Short mmCIF file of C-alpha atoms and ligand atoms in Angstrom, two decimals:
data_model
loop_
_atom_site.label_atom_id
_atom_site.label_comp_id
_atom_site.label_asym_id
_atom_site.label_seq_id
_atom_site.Cartn_x
_atom_site.Cartn_y
_atom_site.Cartn_z
CA MET A 11 0.00 0.00 0.00
CA ALA A 12 1.13 3.59 -0.68
CA GLN A 13 2.37 5.55 2.36
CA ASP A 14 -0.44 6.20 4.86
CA LEU A 15 -1.03 9.97 4.69
CA PHE A 16 -4.46 9.83 6.37
CA GLN A 17 -5.88 13.05 7.75
CA ALA A 18 -9.20 12.65 9.53
CA PRO A 19 -12.01 14.90 8.29
CA ASP A 20 -13.83 16.91 11.00
CA TYR A 21 -15.94 19.34 8.99
CA TYR A 22 -18.21 20.44 11.85
CA ASN A 23 -15.49 20.63 14.55
CA LEU A 24 -16.91 17.58 16.26
CA ASP A 25 -13.72 17.16 18.26
CA ASP A 26 -15.18 19.96 20.41
CA LEU A 27 -17.81 17.45 21.58
CA LEU A 28 -15.17 15.02 22.81
CA THR A 29 -13.35 15.05 26.14
CA GLU A 30 -9.57 15.21 26.41
CA GLU A 31 -9.60 11.54 27.37
CA HIS A 32 -11.62 10.63 24.25
CA ILE A 33 -9.11 12.43 22.05
CA LEU A 34 -6.12 10.79 23.75
CA ILE A 35 -7.64 7.32 23.34
CA ARG A 36 -8.62 7.96 19.73
CA ASP A 37 -5.26 9.40 18.78
CA ALA A 38 -3.41 6.47 20.35
CA ALA A 39 -5.50 4.05 18.28
CA ARG A 40 -5.03 6.25 15.18
CA GLU A 41 -1.25 6.27 15.56
CA TRP A 42 -1.15 2.52 16.16
CA VAL A 43 -3.18 1.87 12.99
CA LYS A 44 -0.84 4.09 10.99
CA ARG A 45 2.27 2.40 12.41
CA ASP A 46 1.22 -1.26 12.76
CA ILE A 47 -1.75 -1.86 10.45
CA SER A 48 -1.28 0.25 7.32
CA PRO A 49 2.11 -1.24 6.37
CA ILE A 50 0.93 -4.88 6.61
CA ILE A 51 -2.77 -4.95 5.85
CA GLU A 52 -2.67 -5.08 2.06
CA GLU A 53 -0.43 -8.14 2.06
CA ALA A 54 -2.51 -9.86 4.75
CA CYS A 55 -5.62 -9.33 2.62
CA GLN A 56 -3.97 -10.48 -0.59
CA LYS A 57 -2.79 -13.64 1.17
CA ALA A 58 -6.12 -14.00 3.04
CA GLU A 59 -4.26 -14.39 6.32
CA PHE A 60 -5.15 -13.00 9.71
CA PRO A 61 -2.07 -11.05 10.95
CA HIS A 62 -1.66 -12.67 14.38
CA GLN A 63 1.12 -10.25 15.32
CA ILE A 64 -1.47 -7.45 15.77
CA ILE A 65 -3.19 -9.07 18.77
CA LYS A 66 -0.79 -7.60 21.33
CA GLY A 67 -1.20 -4.09 19.87
CA LEU A 68 -4.99 -4.42 19.81
CA ALA A 69 -4.90 -5.23 23.53
CA GLU A 70 -2.56 -2.30 24.20
CA VAL A 71 -4.80 0.29 22.52
CA GLY A 72 -7.69 -0.98 24.67
CA ALA A 73 -9.59 -2.60 21.79
CA PHE A 74 -10.42 -5.74 23.77
CA GLY A 75 -13.23 -4.88 26.20
CA PRO A 76 -12.81 -1.09 26.34
CA TYR A 77 -15.91 -0.69 28.54
CA ILE A 78 -15.41 -3.82 30.66
CA PRO A 79 -14.60 -2.79 34.27
CA GLU A 80 -10.96 -2.72 35.26
CA GLU A 81 -11.52 -5.35 37.98
CA TYR A 82 -12.01 -7.87 35.14
CA GLY A 83 -9.03 -6.63 33.12
CA GLY A 84 -10.99 -4.25 30.88
CA ALA A 85 -10.16 -0.59 30.32
CA GLY A 86 -13.30 0.73 32.11
CA LEU A 87 -13.90 3.34 29.39
CA ASP A 88 -17.15 4.92 28.28
CA GLN A 89 -19.13 4.08 25.16
CA ILE A 90 -17.82 6.99 23.09
CA SER A 91 -14.24 5.83 23.73
CA TYR A 92 -15.27 2.34 22.61
CA GLY A 93 -16.80 3.81 19.45
CA LEU A 94 -13.76 5.94 18.66
CA ILE A 95 -11.44 2.93 18.96
CA MET A 96 -13.68 0.97 16.55
CA GLN A 97 -13.68 3.93 14.15
CA GLU A 98 -9.89 4.03 14.06
CA LEU A 99 -9.50 0.26 13.67
CA GLU A 100 -11.93 0.16 10.74
CA ARG A 101 -10.16 3.15 9.18
CA GLY A 102 -7.35 0.61 8.87
CA ASP A 103 -9.45 -2.41 7.90
CA SER A 104 -12.93 -3.76 8.72
CA GLY A 105 -11.40 -7.16 9.46
CA VAL A 106 -9.23 -5.70 12.22
CA ARG A 107 -12.29 -4.02 13.72
CA SER A 108 -14.21 -7.30 13.39
CA THR A 109 -11.67 -9.15 15.49
CA ALA A 110 -11.97 -6.51 18.20
CA SER A 111 -15.79 -6.27 17.97
CA VAL A 112 -16.23 -9.99 18.38
CA GLN A 113 -13.78 -10.17 21.28
CA SER A 114 -15.32 -7.18 23.10
CA SER A 115 -19.03 -7.21 22.39
CA LEU A 116 -19.76 -10.79 21.50
CA VAL A 117 -17.45 -12.68 23.87
CA MET A 118 -16.46 -10.43 26.79
CA TYR A 119 -19.85 -8.68 26.96
CA PRO A 120 -21.96 -11.87 27.42
CA ILE A 121 -19.49 -13.27 29.96
CA TRP A 122 -19.57 -9.96 31.84
CA LYS A 123 -23.37 -9.53 31.65
CA TYR A 124 -24.62 -13.12 31.85
CA GLY A 125 -21.70 -14.98 33.41
CA SER A 126 -20.97 -16.14 36.98
CA GLU A 127 -18.24 -14.43 39.03
CA ALA A 128 -16.05 -17.50 38.50
CA GLN A 129 -16.49 -17.29 34.71
CA LYS A 130 -15.72 -13.56 34.72
CA HIS A 131 -12.49 -14.04 36.67
CA LYS A 132 -11.45 -17.06 34.65
CA TYR A 133 -11.93 -15.61 31.15
CA LEU A 134 -12.20 -11.80 31.08
CA PRO A 135 -8.62 -10.83 32.06
CA LYS A 136 -7.17 -13.26 29.51
CA LEU A 137 -9.51 -11.95 26.80
CA ALA A 138 -8.63 -8.34 27.65
CA SER A 139 -4.89 -9.01 27.34
CA GLY A 140 -5.26 -11.00 24.12
CA GLU A 141 -3.92 -14.18 25.74
CA PHE A 142 -7.28 -15.72 24.75
CA ILE A 143 -9.18 -14.95 21.55
CA GLY A 144 -12.88 -15.67 21.46
CA CYS A 145 -15.60 -16.22 18.87
CA PHE A 146 -19.40 -16.00 18.92
CA GLY A 147 -21.53 -18.78 17.47
CA LEU A 148 -25.07 -17.75 16.59
CA THR A 149 -25.51 -18.15 12.80
CA GLU A 150 -26.17 -21.64 11.45
CA PRO A 151 -26.35 -23.09 7.93
CA ASN A 152 -30.18 -22.91 7.98
CA HIS A 153 -30.63 -19.90 10.28
CA GLY A 154 -29.00 -16.53 9.60
CA SER A 155 -31.43 -13.63 9.90
CA ASN A 156 -33.70 -15.90 11.91
CA PRO A 157 -31.46 -17.18 14.73
CA GLY A 158 -34.49 -18.12 16.85
CA GLY A 159 -34.88 -21.21 14.64
CA MET A 160 -31.42 -22.56 15.57
CA GLU A 161 -30.96 -26.34 15.62
CA THR A 162 -27.78 -26.59 17.75
CA LYS A 163 -28.84 -28.25 21.00
CA PHE A 164 -27.54 -29.53 24.30
CA LYS A 165 -28.71 -32.28 26.63
CA ASP A 166 -28.35 -32.49 30.40
CA MET A 167 -26.32 -35.64 31.11
CA GLY A 168 -26.28 -35.20 34.90
CA ASP A 169 -22.68 -34.10 35.49
CA HIS A 170 -22.19 -32.32 32.11
CA TYR A 171 -24.00 -31.14 28.97
CA LEU A 172 -23.72 -32.87 25.59
CA LEU A 173 -23.60 -30.35 22.73
CA ASN A 174 -24.43 -31.15 19.08
CA GLY A 175 -24.87 -28.99 15.98
CA ALA A 176 -23.01 -26.58 13.73
CA LYS A 177 -22.46 -22.85 13.30
CA MET A 178 -21.13 -21.14 10.21
CA TRP A 179 -19.69 -17.77 9.13
CA ILE A 180 -18.01 -17.36 12.52
CA SER A 181 -15.35 -14.62 12.80
CA ASN A 182 -12.14 -15.65 14.62
CA ALA A 183 -13.33 -19.30 14.67
CA PRO A 184 -10.23 -20.92 13.10
CA PHE A 185 -7.91 -19.82 15.91
CA ALA A 186 -10.25 -18.90 18.80
CA ASP A 187 -9.38 -20.32 22.21
CA ILE A 188 -13.00 -20.17 23.35
CA GLY A 189 -16.43 -19.72 21.79
CA VAL A 190 -19.60 -18.28 23.28
CA VAL A 191 -22.06 -20.62 21.62
CA TRP A 192 -25.86 -20.31 21.56
CA ALA A 193 -27.84 -23.56 21.71
CA LYS A 194 -31.26 -24.87 22.76
CA ASN A 195 -31.85 -27.10 25.77
CA GLU A 196 -34.30 -30.00 25.73
CA GLU A 197 -37.21 -27.58 26.34
CA GLY A 198 -36.14 -25.46 23.33
CA ARG A 199 -34.84 -22.55 25.47
CA ILE A 200 -31.74 -20.76 24.13
CA HIS A 201 -28.68 -20.59 26.44
CA GLY A 202 -25.08 -19.45 26.04
CA LEU A 203 -22.28 -21.98 26.66
CA ILE A 204 -18.53 -21.37 26.80
CA VAL A 205 -16.83 -23.97 24.63
CA GLU A 206 -13.05 -24.38 24.83
CA ARG A 207 -10.84 -25.30 21.87
CA ASP A 208 -9.48 -28.53 23.35
CA MET A 209 -12.91 -30.04 24.15
CA GLU A 210 -13.27 -33.41 22.39
CA GLY A 211 -15.64 -33.36 19.41
CA PHE A 212 -15.21 -29.61 18.80
CA SER A 213 -13.66 -28.49 15.48
CA THR A 214 -13.38 -25.17 13.64
CA PRO A 215 -12.72 -25.59 9.89
CA GLU A 216 -11.74 -22.38 8.12
CA THR A 217 -13.97 -20.86 5.42
CA HIS A 218 -11.89 -20.10 2.32
CA ASN A 219 -12.51 -18.24 -0.95
CA LYS A 220 -13.83 -15.00 0.57
CA TRP A 221 -13.61 -11.84 -1.55
CA SER A 222 -14.31 -9.76 1.55
CA LEU A 223 -12.80 -9.43 5.04
CA ARG A 224 -9.82 -11.39 3.84
CA ALA A 225 -7.63 -10.32 6.78
CA SER A 226 -10.20 -11.70 9.23
CA ALA A 227 -10.37 -15.46 9.73
CA THR A 228 -13.87 -16.95 9.34
CA GLY A 229 -14.89 -20.53 10.00
CA GLU A 230 -17.42 -23.08 11.12
CA LEU A 231 -17.97 -24.43 14.61
CA ILE A 232 -18.81 -28.12 14.63
CA PHE A 233 -20.04 -29.84 17.78
CA ASP A 234 -20.07 -33.62 17.69
CA ASP A 235 -21.09 -34.89 21.14
CA VAL A 236 -19.01 -32.21 22.87
CA LYS A 237 -18.99 -32.67 26.66
CA VAL A 238 -19.37 -29.18 28.14
CA PRO A 239 -18.89 -28.84 31.93
CA LYS A 240 -21.99 -27.51 33.66
CA GLU A 241 -20.07 -24.57 35.05
CA ASN A 242 -19.62 -23.32 31.43
CA LEU A 243 -23.30 -22.40 30.98
CA LEU A 244 -23.91 -18.64 31.25
CA PRO A 245 -26.32 -18.59 34.19
CA LYS A 246 -27.79 -15.09 34.27
CA LYS A 247 -29.80 -14.81 31.04
CA SER A 248 -31.48 -17.16 28.57
CA GLY A 249 -33.79 -16.84 25.56
CA LEU A 250 -33.12 -15.16 22.19
CA GLY A 251 -32.87 -11.81 23.99
CA ALA A 252 -29.50 -12.91 25.42
CA PRO A 253 -27.59 -13.08 22.09
CA LEU A 254 -29.60 -10.14 20.73
CA GLY A 255 -28.43 -8.03 23.69
CA CYS A 256 -24.80 -8.72 22.67
CA LEU A 257 -25.64 -7.70 19.10
CA ASP A 258 -26.80 -4.29 20.32
CA SER A 259 -23.31 -3.65 21.66
CA ALA A 260 -21.52 -4.96 18.56
CA ARG A 261 -23.82 -3.11 16.12
CA TYR A 262 -23.14 0.10 18.02
CA GLY A 263 -19.38 -0.44 17.51
CA ILE A 264 -19.92 -1.13 13.80
CA ALA A 265 -21.84 2.16 13.42
CA TRP A 266 -18.64 3.94 14.53
CA GLY A 267 -16.36 1.62 12.60
CA ALA A 268 -18.09 2.26 9.27
CA ILE A 269 -17.36 5.98 9.67
CA GLY A 270 -13.65 5.09 9.84
CA ALA A 271 -13.77 3.20 6.54
CA ALA A 272 -15.71 6.08 4.93
CA MET A 273 -13.22 8.67 6.23
CA ASP A 274 -10.31 6.73 4.77
CA CYS A 275 -11.97 6.45 1.34
CA TYR A 276 -12.91 10.15 1.32
CA ASP A 277 -9.47 11.30 2.45
CA THR A 278 -7.76 9.15 -0.19
CA ALA A 279 -10.05 10.40 -2.97
CA LEU A 280 -9.68 14.05 -1.91
CA ARG A 281 -5.88 13.87 -1.93
CA TYR A 282 -5.79 12.00 -5.24
CA SER A 283 -8.18 14.47 -6.89
CA LYS A 284 -5.83 17.34 -6.07
CA GLU A 285 -2.80 15.54 -7.49
CA ARG A 286 -4.19 13.86 -10.61
CA ILE A 287 -3.98 16.12 -13.67
CA GLN A 288 -6.26 15.56 -16.68
CA PHE A 289 -7.08 18.05 -19.43
CA GLY A 290 -4.42 20.33 -17.95
CA LYS A 291 -5.86 20.69 -14.45
CA PRO A 292 -6.34 18.69 -11.26
CA ILE A 293 -9.49 16.55 -11.50
CA ALA A 294 -10.56 18.25 -8.20
CA ALA A 295 -11.33 21.31 -10.36
CA PHE A 296 -14.08 19.51 -12.29
CA GLN A 297 -17.61 19.97 -11.00
CA LEU A 298 -18.49 16.28 -11.26
CA GLN A 299 -15.58 15.28 -9.01
CA GLN A 300 -16.44 18.08 -6.57
CA LYS A 301 -20.01 16.78 -6.40
CA LYS A 302 -18.75 13.35 -5.36
CA LEU A 303 -16.37 14.77 -2.73
CA ALA A 304 -18.89 17.31 -1.36
CA GLU A 305 -21.54 14.63 -0.99
CA MET A 306 -19.05 12.32 0.73
CA ILE A 307 -18.09 14.86 3.41
CA THR A 308 -21.76 15.77 3.92
CA GLU A 309 -22.70 12.13 4.54
CA ILE A 310 -19.70 11.54 6.81
CA THR A 311 -20.57 14.62 8.87
CA LYS A 312 -24.22 13.52 9.24
CA ALA A 313 -23.08 10.04 10.32
CA GLN A 314 -20.59 11.51 12.82
CA LEU A 315 -23.35 13.57 14.43
CA LEU A 316 -25.84 10.70 14.52
CA THR A 317 -23.29 8.38 16.06
CA TRP A 318 -21.93 10.81 18.61
CA ARG A 319 -25.51 11.38 19.83
CA LEU A 320 -26.05 7.62 19.96
CA GLY A 321 -22.90 7.38 22.07
CA VAL A 322 -24.29 9.92 24.54
CA LEU A 323 -27.52 7.92 24.76
CA LYS A 324 -25.53 4.71 25.21
CA ASN A 325 -23.52 6.28 28.04
CA GLU A 326 -26.84 7.16 29.69
CA ASN A 327 -28.16 3.62 29.13
CA LYS A 328 -30.92 5.06 26.99
CA ALA A 329 -30.01 3.87 23.47
CA THR A 330 -32.69 1.55 22.12
CA THR A 331 -32.16 -1.46 19.86
CA ALA A 332 -33.98 0.41 17.07
CA GLN A 333 -31.79 3.50 17.44
CA ILE A 334 -28.69 1.30 17.18
CA SER A 335 -30.14 -0.44 14.10
CA MET A 336 -30.71 2.92 12.42
CA ALA A 337 -27.08 3.95 12.95
CA LYS A 338 -25.61 0.59 11.88
CA ARG A 339 -27.75 0.55 8.73
CA ASN A 340 -27.21 4.18 7.80
CA ASN A 341 -23.47 4.28 8.42
CA VAL A 342 -22.54 1.04 6.68
CA ASP A 343 -24.63 1.99 3.64
CA MET A 344 -23.07 5.47 3.70
CA ALA A 345 -19.55 3.98 3.85
CA LEU A 346 -20.23 1.53 1.02
CA ASN A 347 -21.60 4.30 -1.22
CA ILE A 348 -18.58 6.48 -0.42
CA ALA A 349 -16.21 3.60 -1.19
CA ARG A 350 -17.89 3.12 -4.59
CA GLU A 351 -17.74 6.84 -5.43
CA ALA A 352 -14.18 7.24 -4.13
CA ARG A 353 -13.04 4.31 -6.24
CA GLN A 354 -14.32 6.10 -9.32
CA VAL A 355 -12.43 9.28 -8.40
CA LEU A 356 -9.22 7.24 -8.61
CA GLY A 357 -10.05 5.80 -12.02
CA ALA A 358 -8.02 2.66 -12.71
CA MET A 359 -5.85 3.30 -9.65
CA GLY A 360 -9.00 2.75 -7.61
CA ILE A 361 -8.85 -0.98 -8.19
CA SER A 362 -5.19 -1.22 -7.18
CA GLY A 363 -3.95 -2.45 -3.83
CA GLU A 364 -1.72 0.63 -3.81
CA TYR A 365 -4.77 2.33 -2.30
CA SER A 366 -7.15 1.11 0.41
CA ILE A 367 -10.46 1.91 -1.30
CA MET A 368 -11.23 -1.35 -3.11
CA ARG A 369 -10.31 -3.32 0.02
CA HIS A 370 -12.71 -1.19 2.11
CA MET A 371 -15.43 -1.62 -0.51
CA MET A 372 -15.13 -5.39 -0.54
CA ASN A 373 -14.97 -5.53 3.27
CA LEU A 374 -18.10 -3.41 3.60
CA GLU A 375 -20.07 -5.98 1.59
CA SER A 376 -19.70 -8.24 4.65
CA VAL A 377 -20.31 -5.46 7.13
CA ILE A 378 -23.63 -4.61 5.46
CA THR A 379 -24.63 -8.28 5.87
CA TYR A 380 -23.35 -9.37 9.26
CA GLU A 381 -24.76 -8.28 12.61
CA GLY A 382 -28.16 -8.03 10.87
CA THR A 383 -28.52 -7.31 7.16
CA HIS A 384 -29.36 -3.92 5.71
CA ASP A 385 -32.95 -5.09 5.18
CA ILE A 386 -33.32 -6.59 8.66
CA HIS A 387 -32.32 -3.26 10.21
CA LEU A 388 -34.85 -1.44 8.04
CA LEU A 389 -37.53 -3.82 9.34
CA ILE A 390 -36.43 -3.19 12.94
CA THR A 391 -36.93 0.56 12.34
CA GLY A 392 -40.22 -0.14 10.54
CA MET A 393 -41.51 -2.20 13.44
CA ASP A 394 -40.43 0.41 15.96
CA ILE A 395 -42.25 3.29 14.26
CA THR A 396 -45.39 1.43 13.12
CA GLY A 397 -45.80 -1.20 15.83
CA GLU A 398 -46.23 -3.77 13.03
CA ASN A 399 -43.89 -6.81 12.78
CA ALA A 400 -43.03 -7.36 9.08
CA PHE A 401 -40.50 -10.17 9.72
CA LYS A 402 -42.89 -13.06 9.83
P1 LIG B 12 -38.17 -11.30 18.69
O1 LIG B 12 -39.44 -12.09 18.89
O2 LIG B 12 -38.27 -9.90 18.19
O3 LIG B 12 -37.33 -11.27 20.03
C1 LIG B 12 -37.06 -12.47 20.78
C2 LIG B 12 -36.80 -12.06 22.22
O4 LIG B 12 -35.64 -11.23 22.28
C3 LIG B 12 -35.97 -9.94 22.85
N1 LIG B 12 -35.16 -8.94 22.13
C4 LIG B 12 -34.10 -8.37 22.66
N2 LIG B 12 -33.53 -8.47 23.87
C5 LIG B 12 -32.41 -7.76 24.11
N3 LIG B 12 -31.85 -6.97 23.18
C6 LIG B 12 -32.37 -6.86 21.94
N4 LIG B 12 -31.80 -6.13 21.01
C7 LIG B 12 -33.56 -7.57 21.63
N5 LIG B 12 -34.35 -7.70 20.53
C8 LIG B 12 -35.33 -8.54 20.85
C9 LIG B 12 -37.45 -9.81 22.61
O5 LIG B 12 -38.04 -8.91 23.52
C10 LIG B 12 -37.92 -11.23 22.82
O6 LIG B 12 -37.92 -11.49 24.22
P2 LIG B 12 -39.01 -12.48 24.88
O7 LIG B 12 -38.68 -12.43 26.33
O8 LIG B 12 -40.34 -11.92 24.50
O9 LIG B 12 -38.74 -13.83 24.23
O10 LIG B 12 -37.22 -12.16 17.76
P3 LIG B 12 -37.40 -12.62 16.26
O11 LIG B 12 -37.17 -14.10 16.23
O12 LIG B 12 -38.67 -12.09 15.68
O13 LIG B 12 -36.16 -11.94 15.54
C11 LIG B 12 -36.06 -10.56 15.44
C12 LIG B 12 -34.86 -10.17 14.56
C13 LIG B 12 -35.08 -10.63 13.13
C14 LIG B 12 -34.76 -8.67 14.61
C15 LIG B 12 -33.56 -10.79 15.12
O14 LIG B 12 -33.61 -12.16 15.10
C16 LIG B 12 -32.34 -10.32 14.41
O15 LIG B 12 -31.78 -9.30 14.80
N6 LIG B 12 -31.83 -11.05 13.35
C17 LIG B 12 -30.55 -10.75 12.74
C18 LIG B 12 -29.54 -11.79 13.17
C19 LIG B 12 -28.18 -11.21 13.38
O16 LIG B 12 -27.98 -10.02 13.51
N7 LIG B 12 -27.21 -12.09 13.50
C20 LIG B 12 -25.87 -11.66 13.79
C21 LIG B 12 -24.98 -12.84 14.10
S1 LIG B 12 -23.46 -12.39 14.87
C22 LIG B 12 -22.57 -11.65 13.67
O17 LIG B 12 -22.98 -11.40 12.58
C23 LIG B 12 -21.20 -11.27 14.04
S2 LIG B 12 -20.27 -10.53 12.81
C24 LIG B 12 -19.09 -9.94 13.83
C25 LIG B 12 -17.95 -9.27 13.23
O18 LIG B 12 -17.13 -9.96 12.58
O19 LIG B 12 -17.82 -8.03 13.48
P1 LIG B 13 -30.24 -14.84 5.16
O1 LIG B 13 -30.84 -14.74 6.51
O2 LIG B 13 -30.42 -16.11 4.41
O3 LIG B 13 -30.78 -13.63 4.28
C1 LIG B 13 -30.68 -13.61 2.84
C2 LIG B 13 -31.42 -12.35 2.35
O4 LIG B 13 -32.81 -12.43 2.74
C3 LIG B 13 -30.86 -11.07 2.97
O5 LIG B 13 -30.84 -10.04 2.01
C4 LIG B 13 -31.87 -10.73 4.07
O6 LIG B 13 -31.94 -9.34 4.35
C5 LIG B 13 -33.16 -11.25 3.45
N1 LIG B 13 -34.18 -11.57 4.48
C6 LIG B 13 -34.11 -12.53 5.45
N2 LIG B 13 -35.21 -12.50 6.20
C7 LIG B 13 -35.99 -11.51 5.72
C8 LIG B 13 -37.25 -10.96 6.10
N3 LIG B 13 -37.93 -11.42 7.15
N4 LIG B 13 -37.75 -9.96 5.36
C9 LIG B 13 -37.07 -9.44 4.30
N5 LIG B 13 -35.87 -9.91 3.89
C10 LIG B 13 -35.34 -10.92 4.61
N6 LIG B 13 -22.50 -14.88 12.54
C11 LIG B 13 -22.19 -15.24 13.82
O7 LIG B 13 -23.01 -15.81 14.54
N7 LIG B 13 -20.97 -14.97 14.35
C12 LIG B 13 -19.98 -14.36 13.63
O8 LIG B 13 -18.89 -14.12 14.14
C13 LIG B 13 -20.27 -14.00 12.27
N8 LIG B 13 -19.29 -13.47 11.50
C14 LIG B 13 -19.52 -13.25 10.16
C15 LIG B 13 -18.47 -12.88 9.32
C16 LIG B 13 -18.68 -12.70 7.96
C17 LIG B 13 -17.54 -12.34 7.07
C18 LIG B 13 -19.98 -12.85 7.43
C19 LIG B 13 -20.24 -12.60 5.97
C20 LIG B 13 -21.03 -13.25 8.24
C21 LIG B 13 -20.81 -13.47 9.61
N9 LIG B 13 -21.83 -13.95 10.46
C22 LIG B 13 -21.57 -14.29 11.75
C23 LIG B 13 -23.13 -14.32 9.89
C24 LIG B 13 -24.07 -13.13 9.66
O9 LIG B 13 -24.55 -12.61 10.86
C25 LIG B 13 -25.20 -13.60 8.75
O10 LIG B 13 -24.63 -13.81 7.47
C26 LIG B 13 -26.33 -12.60 8.68
O11 LIG B 13 -27.02 -12.54 9.91
C27 LIG B 13 -27.33 -12.95 7.56
O12 LIG B 13 -27.68 -14.29 7.55
P2 LIG B 13 -27.58 -15.16 6.18
O13 LIG B 13 -26.27 -14.90 5.57
O14 LIG B 13 -27.97 -16.54 6.50
O15 LIG B 13 -28.67 -14.49 5.22
#
């Protein structure tokens, strides 16, 4: 990739809305991305390999469990700090943000919220330091948007549970040390179970041939009569609301992350448009290119405002599922549209790995699908404002 010259756009002086601590945390993550992600990410994507060497740095910038209390090894930060870290990571690559989102919101969050004290002390500090990497198993071959229909099940065998079934499209699966896995008991009630890599009958084959999120490892989780100790069941919440509660936290992080990808595409296109000469002048001087760039910064600014406000609501424990859906849907769509427009500004260079835009565009095709598709989030908003459920 060409040298990382990123300069973050802040058209409405939104830094004024942040505290000094927010800015310190954000700038530390920004510097780390510039130093440790930008130089290696293109090659990792081309090779479709997760860059394991980044795990230590992710832990050091507080990307693993930013809002988990310090007593459990987390950074004890607020929700805006969490969002800003996700923004900076996804400015580098959506796959890097994915690894951190899953670890924080889909593995540490359920253990923190629904786990026993013993589970919290056993797993959270190791997850925060990156000694353990986790994954989250909800999606199945026959149940994606409709996780309530899941077929993975467990049986009470007296001194342990016996787990059978399969999950697919699971981020971090191929190398995760533990998985928070959602399965039905004999009464059909959904529970979370912590499954450890070395449990007999548990395997995690990698999913190959992805054109998107190539620097993030994706795989299946296969459970063939896996004996899970009873103390590994998350005791404090059951039902579909338990995994959906984790998704609220992860979707919130994605809303911030998508802004990072959009900022990187905009910044790259703006710089290129000033340097590329055609017909004797920089292409930035042509109205059609200005239209693209002006619309990009307008959409980024609107998303920044929406998401900052969501962060304030989240800090006050007032953000609703539907408000989070609106931000995830809007911001990912905004980022994908900006990536497509920015790629055009670069002409043929837009498809080259010399620049980050095509990689962001391909990554965002996953981001607009996972954690609830674009259409599912529209239906969540639709249900919230009309009171009518259009899912079923
Ligand atoms: P529904 O009947 O609406 O709800 C079932 C129960 O759950 C409660 N509930 C919630 N509880 C807490 N937080 C939320 N956000 C909640 N939303 C709903 C609800 O009150 C109800 O409780 P109860 O007590 O009455 O049973 O459920 P439904 O079956 O109709 O489904 C609704 C729908 C479609 C919105 C939901 O299933 C959904 O969101 N589907 C999308 C699935 C999805 O997002 N999967 C993501 C998998 S993980 C992933 O993609 C990780 S990618 C990570 C990365 O790499 O970054
Ligand atoms: P489907 O549910 O089959 O949907 C197909 C299409 O039908 C979509 O356009 C959808 O919007 C539409 N549709 C479905 N239902 C309705 C409806 N009621 N009304 C209107 N339209 C509808 N899952 C995990 O559990 N953990 C992970 O870590 C994880 N990581 C992922 C990583 C990647 C790279 C990807 C691509 C996916 C990941 N997922 C993960 C899975 C992801 O959450 C699902 O792909 C997503 O929820 C959609 O499910 P599906 O792919 O089965 O699509």
